[in-house]
Tab-separated table of C-alpha atoms and ligand atoms in Angstrom:
chain	number	residue	atom	x	y	z
A	1	UNK	CA	-0.001	0.008	-0.001
A	2	UNK	CA	1.244	3.484	-0.935
A	3	UNK	CA	-0.184	6.907	0.043
A	4	UNK	CA	-1.340	7.919	-3.411
A	5	UNK	CA	-1.797	6.131	-6.739
A	6	UNK	CA	-1.840	8.322	-9.832
A	7	UNK	CA	-3.520	6.690	-12.818
A	8	UNK	CA	-2.238	8.076	-16.120
A	9	UNK	CA	1.255	9.342	-16.878
A	10	UNK	CA	0.355	12.331	-19.033
A	11	UNK	CA	0.900	16.018	-18.272
A	12	UNK	CA	-1.637	16.102	-15.433
A	13	UNK	CA	-0.567	12.796	-13.817
A	14	UNK	CA	3.116	13.624	-13.937
A	15	UNK	CA	2.813	17.071	-12.301
A	16	UNK	CA	0.372	15.663	-9.722
A	17	UNK	CA	2.838	12.914	-8.783
A	18	UNK	CA	5.717	15.406	-8.402
A	19	UNK	CA	3.740	17.789	-6.208
A	20	UNK	CA	2.389	14.988	-3.982
A	21	UNK	CA	5.850	13.458	-3.583
A	22	UNK	CA	7.331	16.884	-2.725
A	23	UNK	CA	4.791	17.013	0.134
A	24	UNK	CA	6.248	13.759	1.444
A	25	UNK	CA	3.672	11.312	0.074
A	26	UNK	CA	4.673	7.880	-1.207
A	27	UNK	CA	3.412	7.995	-4.824
A	28	UNK	CA	2.938	5.247	-7.381
A	29	UNK	CA	2.134	6.323	-10.940
A	30	UNK	CA	0.517	3.698	-13.190
A	31	UNK	CA	0.637	4.172	-16.987
A	32	UNK	CA	-0.888	1.821	-19.527
A	33	UNK	CA	1.634	2.569	-22.338
A	34	UNK	CA	5.267	1.505	-22.351
A	35	UNK	CA	6.377	5.011	-21.356
A	36	UNK	CA	4.939	8.108	-19.753
A	37	UNK	CA	4.261	11.403	-21.570
A	38	UNK	CA	3.833	10.046	-25.100
A	39	UNK	CA	1.292	12.720	-26.012
A	40	UNK	CA	3.420	15.481	-24.544
A	41	UNK	CA	6.102	14.655	-27.125
A	42	UNK	CA	3.848	15.578	-30.051
A	43	UNK	CA	2.417	18.753	-28.577
A	44	UNK	CA	2.978	22.020	-30.439
A	45	UNK	CA	4.296	20.096	-33.454
A	46	UNK	CA	7.005	18.610	-31.288
A	47	UNK	CA	7.844	22.002	-29.702
A	48	UNK	CA	5.329	21.860	-26.821
A	49	UNK	CA	3.313	25.049	-26.443
A	50	UNK	CA	3.292	24.543	-22.676
A	51	UNK	CA	1.252	27.583	-21.662
A	52	UNK	CA	0.093	31.025	-22.739
A	53	UNK	CA	0.828	34.352	-21.051
A	54	UNK	CA	-2.873	35.226	-21.206
A	55	UNK	CA	-4.614	32.371	-19.357
A	56	UNK	CA	-8.168	33.511	-18.838
A	57	UNK	CA	-11.466	31.715	-18.316
A	58	UNK	CA	-12.823	33.008	-21.622
A	59	UNK	CA	-10.471	30.690	-23.570
A	60	UNK	CA	-11.995	27.609	-21.936
A	61	UNK	CA	-15.236	25.742	-22.608
A	62	UNK	CA	-17.392	23.395	-20.551
A	63	UNK	CA	-21.016	22.458	-20.238
A	64	UNK	CA	-20.637	22.516	-16.445
A	65	UNK	CA	-21.927	25.348	-14.246
A	66	UNK	CA	-19.133	25.307	-11.659
A	67	UNK	CA	-16.504	28.064	-11.575
A	68	UNK	CA	-13.239	26.509	-12.718
A	69	UNK	CA	-11.066	29.575	-12.188
A	70	UNK	CA	-9.555	28.436	-8.874
A	71	UNK	CA	-7.072	25.868	-10.298
A	72	UNK	CA	-6.080	28.246	-13.132
A	73	UNK	CA	-5.444	31.084	-10.624
A	74	UNK	CA	-3.671	28.827	-8.150
A	75	UNK	CA	-1.063	27.591	-10.595
A	76	UNK	CA	-1.366	30.395	-13.135
A	77	UNK	CA	0.787	30.956	-16.226
A	78	UNK	CA	3.498	32.803	-14.279
A	79	UNK	CA	3.754	30.151	-11.585
A	80	UNK	CA	3.752	27.480	-14.274
A	81	UNK	CA	6.676	29.156	-15.961
A	82	UNK	CA	8.498	29.384	-12.627
A	83	UNK	CA	7.748	25.723	-11.920
A	84	UNK	CA	9.325	24.722	-15.223
A	85	UNK	CA	12.183	27.243	-14.985
A	86	UNK	CA	13.131	25.667	-11.649
A	87	UNK	CA	13.228	22.301	-13.436
A	88	UNK	CA	15.535	23.824	-16.096
A	89	UNK	CA	13.149	24.941	-18.851
A	90	UNK	CA	14.013	28.409	-20.199
A	91	UNK	CA	10.830	29.869	-21.690
A	92	UNK	CA	10.596	31.061	-25.299
A	93	UNK	CA	7.671	33.432	-25.780
A	94	UNK	CA	6.188	33.681	-29.278
A	95	UNK	CA	3.297	36.123	-29.356
A	96	UNK	CA	1.469	34.898	-26.273
A	97	UNK	CA	2.462	31.253	-26.579
A	98	UNK	CA	5.176	29.808	-24.333
A	99	UNK	CA	7.573	27.069	-25.537
A	100	UNK	CA	10.799	25.667	-24.116
A	101	UNK	CA	13.825	27.553	-25.521
A	102	UNK	CA	15.125	24.235	-26.843
A	103	UNK	CA	11.925	24.063	-28.950
A	104	UNK	CA	11.792	20.377	-28.067
A	105	UNK	CA	8.789	18.883	-26.336
A	106	UNK	CA	11.117	16.096	-25.195
A	107	UNK	CA	12.858	18.658	-22.907
A	108	UNK	CA	9.618	19.195	-21.006
A	109	UNK	CA	9.105	15.463	-20.632
A	110	UNK	CA	12.748	14.918	-19.627
A	111	UNK	CA	12.620	17.454	-16.786
A	112	UNK	CA	9.335	16.065	-15.489
A	113	UNK	CA	10.728	12.523	-15.492
A	114	UNK	CA	13.957	13.631	-13.805
A	115	UNK	CA	11.989	15.418	-11.101
A	116	UNK	CA	9.675	12.402	-10.613
A	117	UNK	CA	12.738	10.218	-10.088
A	118	UNK	CA	14.363	12.799	-7.812
A	119	UNK	CA	11.202	12.972	-5.663
A	120	UNK	CA	11.001	9.180	-5.439
A	121	UNK	CA	7.827	8.730	-7.499
A	122	UNK	CA	7.511	5.064	-8.452
A	123	UNK	CA	6.744	4.989	-12.170
A	124	UNK	CA	5.167	1.778	-13.470
A	125	UNK	CA	4.469	1.557	-17.184
A	126	UNK	CA	2.642	-1.184	-19.138
A	127	UNK	CA	0.038	-1.165	-16.379
A	128	UNK	CA	-3.457	-0.793	-17.691
A	129	UNK	CA	-5.952	-0.128	-14.893
A	130	UNK	CA	-9.248	-1.795	-15.688
A	131	UNK	CA	-11.107	-1.635	-12.369
A	132	UNK	CA	-11.271	0.535	-9.264
A	133	UNK	CA	-13.222	-0.071	-6.111
A	134	UNK	CA	-13.180	1.331	-2.611
A	135	UNK	CA	-13.398	-0.754	0.564
A	136	UNK	CA	-13.161	0.764	4.036
A	137	UNK	CA	-11.580	3.970	2.738
A	138	UNK	CA	-8.930	2.109	0.736
A	139	UNK	CA	-8.956	2.119	-3.053
A	140	UNK	CA	-8.070	-1.097	-4.819
A	141	UNK	CA	-7.085	-0.813	-8.456
A	142	UNK	CA	-6.853	-3.876	-10.691
A	143	UNK	CA	-4.637	-3.955	-13.768
A	144	UNK	CA	-5.289	-5.936	-16.930
A	145	UNK	CA	-2.756	-8.607	-15.860
A	146	UNK	CA	-4.665	-9.136	-12.594
A	147	UNK	CA	-2.211	-7.314	-10.336
A	148	UNK	CA	-3.814	-5.140	-7.642
A	149	UNK	CA	-2.624	-1.852	-6.121
A	150	UNK	CA	-3.901	-0.208	-2.956
A	151	UNK	CA	-3.889	3.345	-1.602
A	152	UNK	CA	-6.213	5.566	0.425
A	153	UNK	CA	-6.005	8.249	-2.290
A	154	UNK	CA	-6.232	7.995	-6.061
A	155	UNK	CA	-5.577	10.771	-8.590
A	156	UNK	CA	-7.399	9.930	-11.807
A	157	UNK	CA	-5.626	11.556	-14.807
A	158	UNK	CA	-6.431	9.232	-17.691
A	159	UNK	CA	-6.855	12.045	-20.263
A	160	UNK	CA	-9.428	12.355	-23.022
A	161	UNK	CA	-9.830	10.752	-26.418
A	162	UNK	CA	-7.873	13.151	-28.647
A	163	UNK	CA	-5.063	11.554	-30.602
A	164	UNK	CA	-6.337	7.989	-30.377
A	165	UNK	CA	-5.189	4.718	-28.893
A	166	UNK	CA	-1.462	5.213	-29.652
A	167	UNK	CA	-1.538	7.908	-26.953
A	168	UNK	CA	-3.358	5.608	-24.536
A	169	UNK	CA	-6.760	7.249	-25.133
A	170	UNK	CA	-9.904	5.204	-24.651
A	171	UNK	CA	-13.402	5.625	-23.214
A	172	UNK	CA	-12.412	3.516	-20.227
A	173	UNK	CA	-11.110	6.498	-18.345
A	174	UNK	CA	-14.691	7.755	-18.201
A	175	UNK	CA	-16.493	4.422	-17.918
A	176	UNK	CA	-14.572	3.237	-14.854
A	177	UNK	CA	-15.778	6.295	-12.973
A	178	UNK	CA	-19.451	5.682	-13.718
A	179	UNK	CA	-19.928	3.010	-11.029
A	180	UNK	CA	-18.300	5.449	-8.564
A	181	UNK	CA	-21.168	7.849	-9.303
A	182	UNK	CA	-19.697	10.207	-11.871
A	183	UNK	CA	-21.514	11.254	-15.004
A	184	UNK	CA	-19.955	11.699	-18.401
A	185	UNK	CA	-20.823	14.615	-20.718
A	186	UNK	CA	-20.733	13.099	-24.221
A	187	UNK	CA	-17.188	13.627	-25.535
A	188	UNK	CA	-16.540	15.015	-29.022
A	189	UNK	CA	-13.375	16.041	-30.877
A	190	UNK	CA	-12.222	19.678	-30.792
A	191	UNK	CA	-9.223	21.560	-32.216
A	192	UNK	CA	-9.676	19.498	-35.316
A	193	UNK	CA	-10.212	19.748	-39.114
A	194	UNK	CA	-13.692	20.553	-40.369
A	195	UNK	CA	-15.282	18.260	-42.930
A	196	UNK	CA	-16.987	19.829	-45.935
A	197	UNK	CA	-18.163	18.219	-49.151
A	198	UNK	CA	-17.971	21.537	-51.029
A	199	UNK	CA	-16.256	20.810	-54.389
A	200	UNK	CA	-13.933	23.785	-53.833
A	201	UNK	CA	-12.051	21.916	-51.101
A	202	UNK	CA	-10.759	19.299	-53.544
A	203	UNK	CA	-9.960	22.044	-56.114
A	204	UNK	CA	-7.960	23.985	-53.516
A	205	UNK	CA	-6.419	20.993	-51.734
A	206	UNK	CA	-3.043	21.951	-50.231
A	207	UNK	CA	-3.567	25.717	-50.761
A	208	UNK	CA	-3.092	28.035	-47.773
A	209	UNK	CA	-4.679	31.505	-47.699
A	210	UNK	CA	-4.962	34.181	-45.050
A	211	UNK	CA	-8.632	34.854	-44.284
A	212	UNK	CA	-11.095	35.781	-41.613
A	213	UNK	CA	-13.153	32.639	-40.992
A	214	UNK	CA	-16.603	33.019	-39.502
A	215	UNK	CA	-18.700	30.099	-38.274
A	216	UNK	CA	-22.443	30.243	-38.736
A	217	UNK	CA	-24.639	27.838	-36.789
A	218	UNK	CA	-28.375	27.660	-37.544
A	219	UNK	CA	-27.983	30.828	-39.639
A	220	UNK	CA	-26.350	32.847	-36.805
A	221	UNK	CA	-22.758	33.998	-36.832
A	222	UNK	CA	-21.095	32.621	-33.655
A	223	UNK	CA	-17.362	33.282	-33.856
A	224	UNK	CA	-14.717	34.790	-36.177
A	225	UNK	CA	-11.008	33.987	-36.337
A	226	UNK	CA	-8.268	35.405	-38.558
A	227	UNK	CA	-5.311	33.389	-39.789
A	228	UNK	CA	-4.031	30.883	-42.320
A	229	UNK	CA	-6.687	28.505	-43.638
A	230	UNK	CA	-5.565	25.290	-45.242
A	231	UNK	CA	-7.794	23.530	-47.745
A	232	UNK	CA	-7.766	19.747	-47.563
A	233	UNK	CA	-9.298	16.999	-49.680
A	234	UNK	CA	-12.218	16.715	-47.276
A	235	UNK	CA	-12.568	20.182	-45.824
A	236	UNK	CA	-10.830	23.016	-44.017
A	237	UNK	CA	-7.942	23.148	-41.585
A	238	UNK	CA	-5.422	25.595	-40.120
A	239	UNK	CA	-5.287	27.589	-36.855
A	240	UNK	CA	-8.468	29.697	-37.316
A	241	UNK	CA	-10.448	26.601	-38.286
A	242	UNK	CA	-9.215	24.702	-35.223
A	243	UNK	CA	-10.484	27.531	-33.013
A	244	UNK	CA	-13.941	27.252	-34.633
A	245	UNK	CA	-14.088	23.471	-34.536
A	246	UNK	CA	-15.655	23.150	-31.065
A	247	UNK	CA	-18.745	25.012	-32.228
A	248	UNK	CA	-18.892	22.860	-35.358
A	249	UNK	CA	-18.650	19.682	-33.254
A	250	UNK	CA	-21.421	20.896	-30.962
A	251	UNK	CA	-23.608	21.806	-33.980
A	252	UNK	CA	-23.058	18.369	-35.429
A	253	UNK	CA	-24.137	16.691	-32.156
A	254	UNK	CA	-27.253	18.878	-32.083
A	255	UNK	CA	-27.882	18.271	-35.779
A	256	UNK	CA	-27.836	22.017	-36.475
A	257	UNK	CA	-26.790	23.505	-39.818
A	258	UNK	CA	-23.213	24.778	-39.887
A	259	UNK	CA	-21.303	26.906	-42.388
A	260	UNK	CA	-17.903	28.533	-42.480
A	261	UNK	CA	-17.649	31.779	-44.463
A	262	UNK	CA	-14.204	32.978	-45.477
A	263	UNK	CA	-13.561	36.662	-45.938
A	264	UNK	CA	-10.472	36.746	-48.143
A	265	UNK	CA	-10.158	40.530	-47.869
A	266	UNK	CA	-11.253	41.372	-44.310
A	267	UNK	CA	-9.780	44.884	-44.513
A	268	UNK	CA	-11.562	45.857	-47.751
A	269	UNK	CA	-15.229	46.759	-48.082
A	270	UNK	CA	-17.128	45.056	-50.864
A	271	UNK	CA	-17.483	48.270	-52.910
A	272	UNK	CA	-13.692	48.819	-52.914
A	273	UNK	CA	-13.174	45.313	-54.319
A	274	UNK	CA	-15.695	45.989	-57.055
A	275	UNK	CA	-13.885	49.236	-57.973
A	276	UNK	CA	-10.542	47.413	-57.982
A	277	UNK	CA	-11.842	44.857	-60.450
A	278	UNK	CA	-13.165	47.563	-62.777
A	279	UNK	CA	-9.777	49.339	-62.520
A	280	UNK	CA	-7.960	46.122	-63.513
A	281	UNK	CA	-10.300	45.615	-66.459
A	282	UNK	CA	-9.729	49.219	-67.618
A	283	UNK	CA	-5.942	48.816	-67.352
A	284	UNK	CA	-5.767	45.429	-69.137
A	285	UNK	CA	-8.852	44.994	-71.336
A	286	UNK	CA	-6.881	42.576	-73.526
A	287	UNK	CA	-6.642	39.977	-70.745
A	288	UNK	CA	-8.882	36.951	-70.241
A	289	UNK	CA	-10.912	36.629	-67.032
A	290	UNK	CA	-8.422	34.068	-65.707
A	291	UNK	CA	-5.467	36.398	-66.468
A	292	UNK	CA	-7.175	39.397	-64.908
A	293	UNK	CA	-6.598	38.144	-61.353
A	294	UNK	CA	-2.944	37.124	-61.669
A	295	UNK	CA	-1.038	38.840	-58.900
A	296	UNK	CA	-4.206	39.628	-56.983
A	297	UNK	CA	-5.543	36.211	-56.024
A	298	UNK	CA	-3.924	32.776	-55.645
A	299	UNK	CA	-4.293	31.063	-59.089
A	300	UNK	CA	-6.187	28.086	-57.679
A	301	UNK	CA	-8.455	30.404	-55.791
A	302	UNK	CA	-9.348	32.228	-59.044
A	303	UNK	CA	-10.609	28.939	-60.552
A	304	UNK	CA	-12.546	28.050	-57.418
A	305	UNK	CA	-14.102	31.502	-57.102
A	306	UNK	CA	-15.095	31.492	-60.781
A	307	UNK	CA	-16.907	28.215	-60.199
A	308	UNK	CA	-18.461	29.592	-57.021
A	309	UNK	CA	-19.656	32.688	-58.900
A	310	UNK	CA	-20.937	30.488	-61.730
A	311	UNK	CA	-18.719	32.226	-64.291
A	312	UNK	CA	-18.500	29.582	-66.983
A	313	UNK	CA	-15.884	30.534	-69.540
A	314	UNK	CA	-12.793	31.982	-67.898
A	315	UNK	CA	-10.931	32.212	-71.192
A	316	UNK	CA	-13.185	34.918	-72.594
A	317	UNK	CA	-12.163	38.561	-72.473
A	318	UNK	CA	-12.420	40.236	-69.082
A	319	UNK	CA	-14.189	43.121	-70.770
A	320	UNK	CA	-17.170	40.844	-71.215
A	321	UNK	CA	-17.640	40.367	-67.459
A	322	UNK	CA	-21.189	41.364	-66.539
A	323	UNK	CA	-21.871	43.502	-63.427
A	324	UNK	CA	-23.835	40.615	-61.841
A	325	UNK	CA	-20.882	38.271	-62.424
A	326	UNK	CA	-18.481	40.758	-60.783
A	327	UNK	CA	-20.878	41.121	-57.843
A	328	UNK	CA	-21.130	37.313	-57.384
A	329	UNK	CA	-17.350	37.061	-57.559
A	330	UNK	CA	-16.826	39.788	-54.962
A	331	UNK	CA	-19.495	38.269	-52.716
A	332	UNK	CA	-17.464	35.051	-52.925
A	333	UNK	CA	-14.304	36.920	-51.973
A	334	UNK	CA	-16.025	38.444	-48.926
A	335	UNK	CA	-17.997	35.352	-47.840
A	336	UNK	CA	-16.704	32.187	-49.571
A	337	UNK	CA	-19.194	29.793	-47.990
A	338	UNK	CA	-18.526	26.134	-47.057
A	339	UNK	CA	-21.269	23.891	-45.714
A	340	UNK	CA	-19.808	21.878	-42.834
A	341	UNK	CA	-20.834	18.284	-42.285
A	342	UNK	CA	-18.925	17.860	-39.023
A	343	UNK	CA	-15.387	17.379	-37.786
A	344	UNK	CA	-12.723	14.768	-38.370
A	345	UNK	CA	-12.464	12.011	-35.735
A	346	UNK	CA	-10.673	11.993	-32.351
A	347	UNK	CA	-7.592	10.525	-34.024
A	348	UNK	CA	-7.015	13.899	-35.758
A	349	UNK	CA	-8.069	16.096	-32.830
A	350	UNK	CA	-5.884	17.914	-30.330
A	351	UNK	CA	-8.395	17.995	-27.504
A	352	UNK	CA	-11.627	16.465	-26.187
A	353	UNK	CA	-14.756	18.483	-25.427
A	354	UNK	CA	-16.942	16.790	-22.799
A	355	UNK	CA	-15.836	14.254	-20.197
A	356	UNK	CA	-16.462	13.904	-16.463
A	357	UNK	CA	-18.782	16.687	-15.306
A	358	UNK	CA	-16.893	19.462	-13.466
A	359	UNK	CA	-19.982	20.070	-11.332
A	360	UNK	CA	-19.158	16.781	-9.546
A	361	UNK	CA	-15.683	18.032	-8.545
A	362	UNK	CA	-14.662	20.334	-5.712
A	363	UNK	CA	-12.681	22.706	-7.917
A	364	UNK	CA	-10.728	24.126	-4.973
A	365	UNK	CA	-9.134	20.719	-4.333
A	366	UNK	CA	-9.955	18.625	-7.461
A	367	UNK	CA	-11.534	16.068	-5.091
A	368	UNK	CA	-14.484	14.046	-6.352
A	369	UNK	CA	-17.768	14.980	-4.694
A	370	UNK	CA	-18.920	11.416	-5.339
A	371	UNK	CA	-16.200	9.343	-3.675
A	372	UNK	CA	-13.831	10.088	-0.807
A	373	UNK	CA	-10.136	9.942	-1.582
A	374	UNK	CA	-10.593	10.285	-5.331
A	375	UNK	CA	-9.150	13.282	-7.210
A	376	UNK	CA	-9.472	14.130	-10.907
A	377	UNK	CA	-7.222	16.185	-13.155
A	378	UNK	CA	-6.578	17.037	-16.786
A	379	UNK	CA	-8.449	16.343	-19.980
A	380	UNK	CA	-10.614	13.573	-18.460
A	381	UNK	CA	-12.745	16.424	-17.098
A	382	UNK	CA	-15.372	18.287	-19.131
A	383	UNK	CA	-13.203	21.285	-19.806
A	384	UNK	CA	-11.256	22.174	-22.933
A	385	UNK	CA	-9.339	25.217	-24.088
A	386	UNK	CA	-8.634	26.968	-27.341
A	387	UNK	CA	-5.438	26.329	-29.256
A	388	UNK	CA	-2.460	28.158	-27.769
A	389	UNK	CA	-1.197	26.318	-24.677
A	390	UNK	CA	-4.531	26.411	-22.803
A	391	UNK	CA	-5.083	22.646	-22.641
A	392	UNK	CA	-1.659	21.904	-21.191
A	393	UNK	CA	-2.161	24.740	-18.712
A	394	UNK	CA	-5.388	23.082	-17.557
A	395	UNK	CA	-3.488	19.799	-17.165
A	396	UNK	CA	-0.707	21.521	-15.175
A	397	UNK	CA	-3.091	23.582	-13.005
A	398	UNK	CA	-5.561	20.805	-12.210
A	399	UNK	CA	-2.819	18.196	-11.782
A	400	UNK	CA	-0.831	20.473	-9.468
A	401	UNK	CA	-3.878	21.145	-7.285
A	402	UNK	CA	-4.876	17.453	-7.198
A	403	UNK	CA	-1.352	16.485	-6.130
A	404	UNK	CA	-1.278	19.128	-3.425
A	405	UNK	CA	-4.749	18.293	-2.060
A	406	UNK	CA	-4.340	14.503	-2.158
A	407	UNK	CA	-1.101	14.734	-0.191
A	408	UNK	CA	-2.616	16.812	2.606
A	409	UNK	CA	-2.987	14.444	5.505
A	410	UNK	CA	-6.300	15.865	6.731
A	411	UNK	CA	-7.931	16.505	3.354
A	412	UNK	CA	-11.600	15.562	3.454
B	501	LIG	C1	-1.255	16.374	-31.596
B	501	LIG	C2	-1.527	17.140	-30.351
B	501	LIG	C3	-0.901	18.343	-30.131
B	501	LIG	C4	-1.203	19.104	-28.990
B	501	LIG	N1	-0.509	20.263	-28.776
B	501	LIG	C5	-0.787	21.000	-27.632
B	501	LIG	C6	-0.046	22.163	-27.349
B	501	LIG	O1	0.934	22.523	-28.035
B	501	LIG	N2	-0.404	22.899	-26.251
B	501	LIG	C7	-1.445	22.501	-25.422
B	501	LIG	O2	-1.763	23.196	-24.462
B	501	LIG	N3	-2.127	21.341	-25.644
B	501	LIG	C8	-1.792	20.585	-26.725
B	501	LIG	N4	-2.473	19.405	-26.927
B	501	LIG	C9	-3.435	18.942	-25.898
B	501	LIG	C10	-2.682	18.391	-24.679
B	501	LIG	O3	-1.668	17.514	-25.114
B	501	LIG	C11	-3.619	17.625	-23.734
B	501	LIG	O4	-4.713	18.443	-23.376
B	501	LIG	C12	-2.886	17.173	-22.473
B	501	LIG	O5	-1.779	16.377	-22.802
B	501	LIG	C13	-3.819	16.398	-21.548
B	501	LIG	O6	-3.070	15.877	-20.482
B	501	LIG	P1	-3.631	14.708	-19.556
B	501	LIG	O7	-2.549	14.366	-18.624
B	501	LIG	O8	-4.954	15.087	-19.038
B	501	LIG	O9	-3.926	13.501	-20.566
B	501	LIG	P2	-2.887	12.644	-21.464
B	501	LIG	O10	-1.703	13.436	-21.804
B	501	LIG	O11	-3.717	12.071	-22.545
B	501	LIG	O12	-2.445	11.499	-20.456
B	501	LIG	C14	-3.297	10.492	-20.017
B	501	LIG	C15	-2.463	9.246	-19.761
B	501	LIG	O13	-3.260	8.273	-19.106
B	501	LIG	C16	-2.968	6.996	-19.611
B	501	LIG	N5	-4.109	6.121	-19.333
B	501	LIG	C17	-5.358	6.234	-19.862
B	501	LIG	N6	-6.154	5.281	-19.347
B	501	LIG	C18	-5.392	4.547	-18.494
B	501	LIG	C19	-5.663	3.414	-17.678
B	501	LIG	N7	-6.877	2.860	-17.639
B	501	LIG	N8	-4.650	2.881	-16.937
B	501	LIG	C20	-3.406	3.450	-16.947
B	501	LIG	N9	-3.115	4.526	-17.728
B	501	LIG	C21	-4.094	5.071	-18.472
B	501	LIG	C22	-2.727	7.255	-21.081
B	501	LIG	O14	-1.957	6.236	-21.681
B	501	LIG	C23	-2.000	8.607	-21.065
B	501	LIG	O15	-0.602	8.453	-21.023
B	501	LIG	C24	-2.163	18.616	-28.055
B	501	LIG	C25	-2.777	17.396	-28.270
B	501	LIG	C26	-2.481	16.641	-29.395
B	501	LIG	C27	-3.157	15.310	-29.623
């Protein structure tokens, strides 16, 4: 029997085990994969965007009612940076995103593992927990091979579903908590590509353009994001699209209509674009419609927009462009509309929306309100952040607090 068992060796589980061990607890960390921190290694495209200098509640989403600001204020972005600086990570700040100066996610994992070892955390990999039960205030966890582990306190940090099985993700992390009394808010992928069957996606496959992307759900505009949009065979991707994907996932669950409209010239009013096109025609009347836009629009975009504006022959003289055709074209430039069928699967996602209800957690300790001696942390909970270091910050903040609370001798 140890003092605390941490289930899950991801960001949340590792920080929880360090903090608990620093408080003098004997900690055993159980991880189903053959090593801890596998997902951490791929974060931030291998650079690990470990936090953001502007951690605020408004960048997080949940269907819970509880106020989740306590953990984020307790270990805030500054204290997170200090925590990692003390372990040897020099921060590199890009915009508001924080990375390790080495630009290697492996550095973050290395320092966490070194500190776990230094603090005497027992790390046991290839240990897949398949059952937990509590008897006389002692938790008994059973692994797939039949081995059992006992402790009065358990920190549950089994993560979400984003990234798929190779990162140890499965529904089990939620299901095992159901008999304990917890409820699961239906998980869906977020920070993920959007799927659209618009023919323009295939035409533009591989093209990147800067645009303001607006998501419309049930005919209402819900959010706008500016940045580089990438067209893929089956839809839209890129940073602004990732930020909109939670709303698209939610709409898909609720079977609501969803569209993304791209404004390719967010700084220019529609009338100015119309004037610009007439100026180009006046300057080069000898050019074809296709040639007219060279140097103004990406070549592949010209073809897609012509199709969108139902301009059939692009080889005819630009002088022959009708006013209605120019208007349809400019409307396409200002609101190139893509019907969205949903999102790609969890395998392609960076985070999970939904999970264990935060209303069932004491968010000042991360203790379960359903079972004594059980603490929850990280993505397993129904809370997810935007792209930009917010999800790891939640894992650090909630894991830190869970480790601290679980190691307090008199914690209720
Ligand atoms: C490709 C990608 C890039 C990302 N980039 C960023 C980024 O740059 N910045 C950012 O803030 N966020 C990023 N994220 C999100 C971030 O990685 C996660 O939110 C964070 O890692 C969640 O930490 P966690 O500890 O809760 O879960 P995880 O890291 O998923 O860890 C959970 C662990 O529990 C183990 N486990 C599960 N079930 C069991 C069981 N029954 N028994 C034993 N062990 C079990 C799993 O194997 C896993 O190791 C990214 C995610 C992905 C997929």
